mmCIF file of C-alpha atoms in Angstrom:
data_model
loop_
_atom_site.group_PDB
_atom_site.id
_atom_site.type_symbol
_atom_site.label_atom_id
_atom_site.label_comp_id
_atom_site.label_asym_id
_atom_site.label_seq_id
_atom_site.Cartn_x
_atom_site.Cartn_y
_atom_site.Cartn_z
ATOM 1 C CA MET A 6 61.322 74.503 104.945
ATOM 2 C CA SER A 7 61.517 73.098 108.099
ATOM 3 C CA HIS A 8 64.159 71.200 110.384
ATOM 4 C CA ALA A 9 64.493 68.323 112.667
ATOM 5 C CA VAL A 10 66.245 65.309 114.147
ATOM 6 C CA PRO A 11 65.483 62.005 112.205
ATOM 7 C CA LYS A 12 63.612 59.338 114.722
ATOM 8 C CA GLY A 13 66.341 57.167 116.316
ATOM 9 C CA THR A 14 69.043 59.831 115.939
ATOM 10 C CA PRO A 15 70.463 61.656 119.186
ATOM 11 C CA TYR A 16 68.718 65.091 119.474
ATOM 12 C CA THR A 17 71.425 67.443 119.108
ATOM 13 C CA TRP A 18 71.626 70.896 116.870
ATOM 14 C CA GLU A 19 74.322 69.198 114.801
ATOM 15 C CA ASN A 20 71.725 66.470 113.452
ATOM 16 C CA ARG A 21 69.191 68.517 112.591
ATOM 17 C CA CYS A 22 67.924 67.669 108.569
ATOM 18 C CA ARG A 23 66.332 70.327 106.757
ATOM 19 C CA TYR A 24 62.849 69.118 105.036
ATOM 20 C CA THR A 25 61.469 70.827 102.063
ATOM 21 C CA GLY A 26 58.031 70.014 100.439
ATOM 22 C CA THR A 27 54.470 70.537 100.134
ATOM 23 C CA PHE A 28 51.627 70.456 102.717
ATOM 24 C CA CYS A 29 47.975 70.544 102.699
ATOM 25 C CA TRP A 30 44.979 70.389 104.997
ATOM 26 C CA TRP A 31 44.237 66.564 106.341
ATOM 27 C CA GLY A 32 40.750 65.837 107.665
ATOM 28 C CA SER A 33 39.651 63.362 110.209
ATOM 29 C CA THR A 34 43.002 63.239 112.197
ATOM 30 C CA ALA A 35 42.846 61.398 115.392
ATOM 31 C CA TYR A 36 44.729 63.247 118.370
ATOM 32 C CA SER A 37 45.388 61.519 121.768
ATOM 33 C CA ARG A 38 46.922 62.932 125.025
ATOM 34 C CA ALA A 39 47.306 61.354 128.502
ATOM 35 C CA GLY A 40 47.541 63.180 132.131
ATOM 36 C CA VAL A 41 45.921 66.356 131.161
ATOM 37 C CA PRO A 42 42.471 67.750 131.996
ATOM 38 C CA GLY A 43 39.541 67.044 129.473
ATOM 39 C CA THR A 44 39.041 64.413 126.989
ATOM 40 C CA ASP A 45 41.931 61.746 126.040
ATOM 41 C CA THR A 46 41.272 61.842 122.633
ATOM 42 C CA ASP A 47 39.879 63.713 119.430
ATOM 43 C CA THR A 48 39.149 64.144 115.862
ATOM 44 C CA GLY A 49 39.869 67.268 113.848
ATOM 45 C CA TRP A 50 42.167 68.801 111.428
ATOM 46 C CA SER A 51 45.837 68.912 110.824
ATOM 47 C CA LEU A 52 48.324 69.667 108.181
ATOM 48 C CA ARG A 53 49.775 67.024 106.096
ATOM 49 C CA PHE A 54 53.317 67.371 104.865
ATOM 50 C CA PHE A 55 54.759 65.740 101.893
ATOM 51 C CA GLU A 56 58.508 66.095 102.470
ATOM 52 C CA GLN A 57 61.921 65.581 101.040
ATOM 53 C CA VAL A 58 65.016 65.452 103.284
ATOM 54 C CA THR A 59 68.102 67.526 102.323
ATOM 55 C CA PRO A 60 71.196 65.782 103.121
ATOM 56 C CA ARG A 61 73.304 66.887 106.216
ATOM 57 C CA PRO A 62 76.598 68.221 104.882
ATOM 58 C CA ALA A 63 79.511 65.875 105.822
#
């Protein structure tokens, strides 16, 4: 289980949603970054989440 604020929602502690689900290793994931030393792009492994949102209490 993890928690996060849904996209487009103001980032506050009260706006968190709980997420539950499964995950697996996911290959050929493209990463990019700018303004840091080293190459701007890379490809590697990541965790892929298949999640379900637990609604916030009213």
